[in-house]
């Protein structure tokens, strides 16, 4: 796994490996490997750590991509997972770079900078976080507007992209992999 930075930083502020029965993208060994990594900070204030850089193409504005996400919030009693596409067994398809109204701006920005197969931990807060408060729901705590949240994201697929984890430009093999993954 390729890591960014080298100094101590807020990566240790959340321990998703303590997530109980949730499926996660960063296990305890992963947590240890990034504990001392200083996140990259973008001009907008988004902070992230590349756990795995990925390869091949990255998305361009307007691409609808397939991602897995594990989202958490720490309300003073440890991290609580509120979003887990792995538990649902279904990745999320989002259109990036278009400021889709339902997409968290920090998540959009963070995914735009990834490559296929990459895994990134994003520290999202303020205007880049939720634009309005979300009430508590089964399996999800209330999330105040602008609250700091952490997302671990894996960029699974970019339609039309070449190279990457689905193969080396072998469209037939890529199609077979996708059919198997999505039960088609």
C-alpha positions as a printed NumPy array, in Angstrom:
array([[  0.   ,   0.   ,   0.   ],
       [  1.322,   3.401,  -0.901],
       [  1.142,   5.954,   1.867],
       [  1.351,   9.73 ,   1.84 ],
       [  3.442,  11.786,   4.259],
       [  5.482,  10.68 ,   7.251],
       [  4.778,  12.804,  10.33 ],
       [  2.325,  12.051,  13.131],
       [ -1.172,  13.297,  12.45 ],
       [ -4.889,  12.807,  12.977],
       [ -5.005,   9.408,  11.249],
       [ -5.082,   7.769,  14.677],
       [ -8.114,   9.85 ,  15.636],
       [-10.461,   7.146,  14.394],
       [-10.209,   3.385,  14.698],
       [-12.583,   1.762,  12.244],
       [-10.93 ,  -1.577,  12.958],
       [-12.84 ,  -1.475,  16.281],
       [-16.062,  -1.579,  14.255],
       [-17.396,  -4.834,  15.684],
       [-19.248,  -6.875,  13.086],
       [-19.079,  -4.251,  10.316],
       [-17.111,  -5.04 ,   7.179],
       [-14.382,  -2.424,   6.754],
       [-11.815,  -1.292,   4.191],
       [ -8.998,  -0.703,   6.696],
       [ -8.359,  -3.496,   9.23 ],
       [ -6.153,  -3.302,  12.34 ],
       [ -2.936,  -3.864,  10.336],
       [ -3.993,  -1.072,   7.985],
       [ -4.779,   1.196,  10.948],
       [ -1.277,   0.593,  12.323],
       [  0.297,   1.351,   8.95 ],
       [ -1.368,   4.782,   8.724],
       [ -1.292,   5.755,  12.415],
       [  1.713,   8.055,  11.973],
       [  0.878,   9.322,   8.475],
       [  0.143,  13.029,   8.096],
       [ -2.898,  13.533,   5.83 ],
       [ -2.658,  15.537,   2.638],
       [ -4.697,  18.752,   2.879],
       [ -6.244,  20.17 ,  -0.299],
       [ -6.84 ,  23.908,  -0.84 ],
       [-10.526,  23.4  ,   0.078],
       [ -9.582,  21.88 ,   3.447],
       [-10.288,  18.226,   2.616],
       [ -7.799,  15.935,   4.357],
       [ -7.021,  12.45 ,   3.116],
       [ -4.603,   9.555,   3.306],
       [ -4.134,   7.211,   0.375],
       [ -4.099,   3.723,   1.863],
       [ -3.741,   2.175,  -1.615],
       [ -3.04 ,   4.485,  -4.542],
       [ -4.709,   2.401,  -7.231],
       [ -3.67 ,   2.421, -10.87 ],
       [ -4.87 ,   3.346, -14.297],
       [ -7.253,   6.163, -14.974],
       [ -8.957,   8.452, -12.504],
       [-12.464,   9.812, -12.985],
       [-13.189,  12.988, -14.916],
       [-16.107,  15.328, -14.143],
       [-19.369,  13.672, -15.132],
       [-18.16 ,  10.066, -14.749],
       [-20.511,   7.779, -12.867],
       [-18.23 ,   5.641, -10.714],
       [-18.724,   2.619,  -8.478],
       [-17.348,   2.984,  -4.949],
       [-17.446,   1.145,  -1.651],
       [-17.714,   3.385,   1.398],
       [-17.434,   3.045,   5.137],
       [-18.496,   6.301,   6.797],
       [-18.15 ,   7.08 ,  10.488],
       [-18.649,   9.861,  12.979],
       [-17.119,  10.272,  16.434],
       [-19.498,  11.959,  18.875],
       [-17.179,  11.592,  21.865],
       [-17.741,   7.899,  22.55 ],
       [-15.598,   6.431,  19.777],
       [-16.238,   6.099,  16.073],
       [-19.675,   4.925,  15.029],
       [-20.173,   3.618,  11.51 ],
       [-23.254,   5.102,   9.863],
       [-22.658,   4.091,   6.231],
       [-21.219,   0.774,   5.043],
       [-21.743,  -0.368,   1.46 ],
       [-19.747,  -3.529,   2.25 ],
       [-22.325,  -4.564,   4.853],
       [-25.11 ,  -3.962,   2.33 ],
       [-23.206,  -5.993,  -0.26 ],
       [-23.747,  -3.318,  -2.862],
       [-21.337,  -0.597,  -4.002],
       [-22.608,   2.944,  -4.505],
       [-22.786,   4.48 ,  -7.967],
       [-22.222,   8.244,  -7.962],
       [-21.647,  10.865, -10.622],
       [-18.539,  12.844,  -9.675],
       [-17.402,  16.362, -10.455],
       [-20.909,  17.706, -10.982],
       [-21.794,  18.832,  -7.431],
       [-24.682,  16.367,  -7.399],
       [-27.108,  17.672,  -4.738],
       [-27.084,  14.474,  -2.666],
       [-23.301,  14.054,  -2.731],
       [-21.118,  15.318,   0.098],
       [-18.755,  17.88 ,  -1.453],
       [-15.681,  16.473,   0.32 ],
       [-16.506,  12.959,  -0.85 ],
       [-16.906,  14.229,  -4.416],
       [-13.561,  16.031,  -4.287],
       [-11.814,  13.074,  -2.684],
       [-13.075,  10.532,  -5.216],
       [-12.138,  12.822,  -8.117],
       [ -8.483,  12.523,  -7.104],
       [ -8.438,   8.708,  -6.881],
       [ -7.41 ,   5.997,  -9.328],
       [ -9.217,   2.709,  -9.929],
       [ -8.562,   0.196,  -7.168],
       [ -7.44 ,   2.932,  -4.788],
       [ -8.5  ,   3.125,  -1.146],
       [ -8.547,   6.528,   0.527],
       [ -9.431,   7.712,   4.036],
       [-11.07 ,  11.138,   3.879],
       [-11.485,  13.505,   6.837],
       [-14.452,  15.7  ,   5.859],
       [-15.85 ,  18.599,   7.882],
       [-17.502,  22.002,   7.662],
       [-18.815,  23.041,   4.267],
       [-17.359,  19.887,   2.712],
       [-19.434,  17.641,   5.015],
       [-23.204,  17.229,   5.144],
       [-24.935,  20.409,   3.959],
       [-27.862,  19.873,   6.294],
       [-28.427,  17.859,   9.453],
       [-29.518,  14.249,   9.129],
       [-31.892,  12.892,  11.773],
       [-31.099,   9.63 ,  13.505],
       [-32.359,   6.55 ,  11.681],
       [-32.031,   2.802,  12.313],
       [-28.292,   2.081,  12.319],
       [-27.351,   5.732,  11.933],
       [-26.82 ,   8.416,  14.549],
       [-27.998,  11.963,  13.951],
       [-25.393,  13.847,  11.939],
       [-25.303,  17.625,  12.481],
       [-24.764,  19.944,   9.518],
       [-21.035,  20.299,   8.802],
       [-20.075,  17.665,  11.402],
       [-16.656,  16.042,  10.979],
       [-17.046,  12.626,   9.343],
       [-14.523,  10.101,   8.096],
       [-15.003,   8.028,   4.959],
       [-12.877,   5.12 ,   3.815],
       [-13.543,   4.789,   0.085],
       [-12.485,   2.229,  -2.522],
       [-12.86 ,   3.275,  -6.164],
       [-14.011,   0.05 ,  -7.796],
       [-14.829,   0.987, -11.338],
       [-14.991,   3.84 , -13.816],
       [-17.051,   2.921, -16.909],
       [-14.903,   3.188, -20.007],
       [-11.631,   3.513, -18.079],
       [ -8.65 ,   1.54 , -19.268],
       [ -6.283,  -0.439, -17.064],
       [ -6.793,  -0.764, -13.333],
       [ -7.877,  -3.614, -11.12 ],
       [-10.377,  -5.081, -13.575],
       [ -7.704,  -5.97 , -16.092],
       [ -5.195,  -4.791, -18.564],
       [ -7.525,  -3.416, -21.227],
       [ -9.172,  -6.823, -21.692],
       [-12.814,  -5.85 , -22.167],
       [-14.088,  -9.453, -22.227],
       [-12.394, -10.294, -18.93 ],
       [-13.537,  -6.987, -17.418],
       [-17.135,  -7.736, -18.427],
       [-16.931, -11.246, -16.949],
       [-15.513,  -9.816, -13.681],
       [-18.32 ,  -7.254, -13.471],
       [-20.998,  -9.847, -14.239],
       [-19.605, -12.074, -11.488],
       [-19.315,  -9.204,  -8.995],
       [-22.85 ,  -7.944,  -9.563],
       [-24.487, -11.357, -10.1  ],
       [-25.494, -10.706, -13.705]])
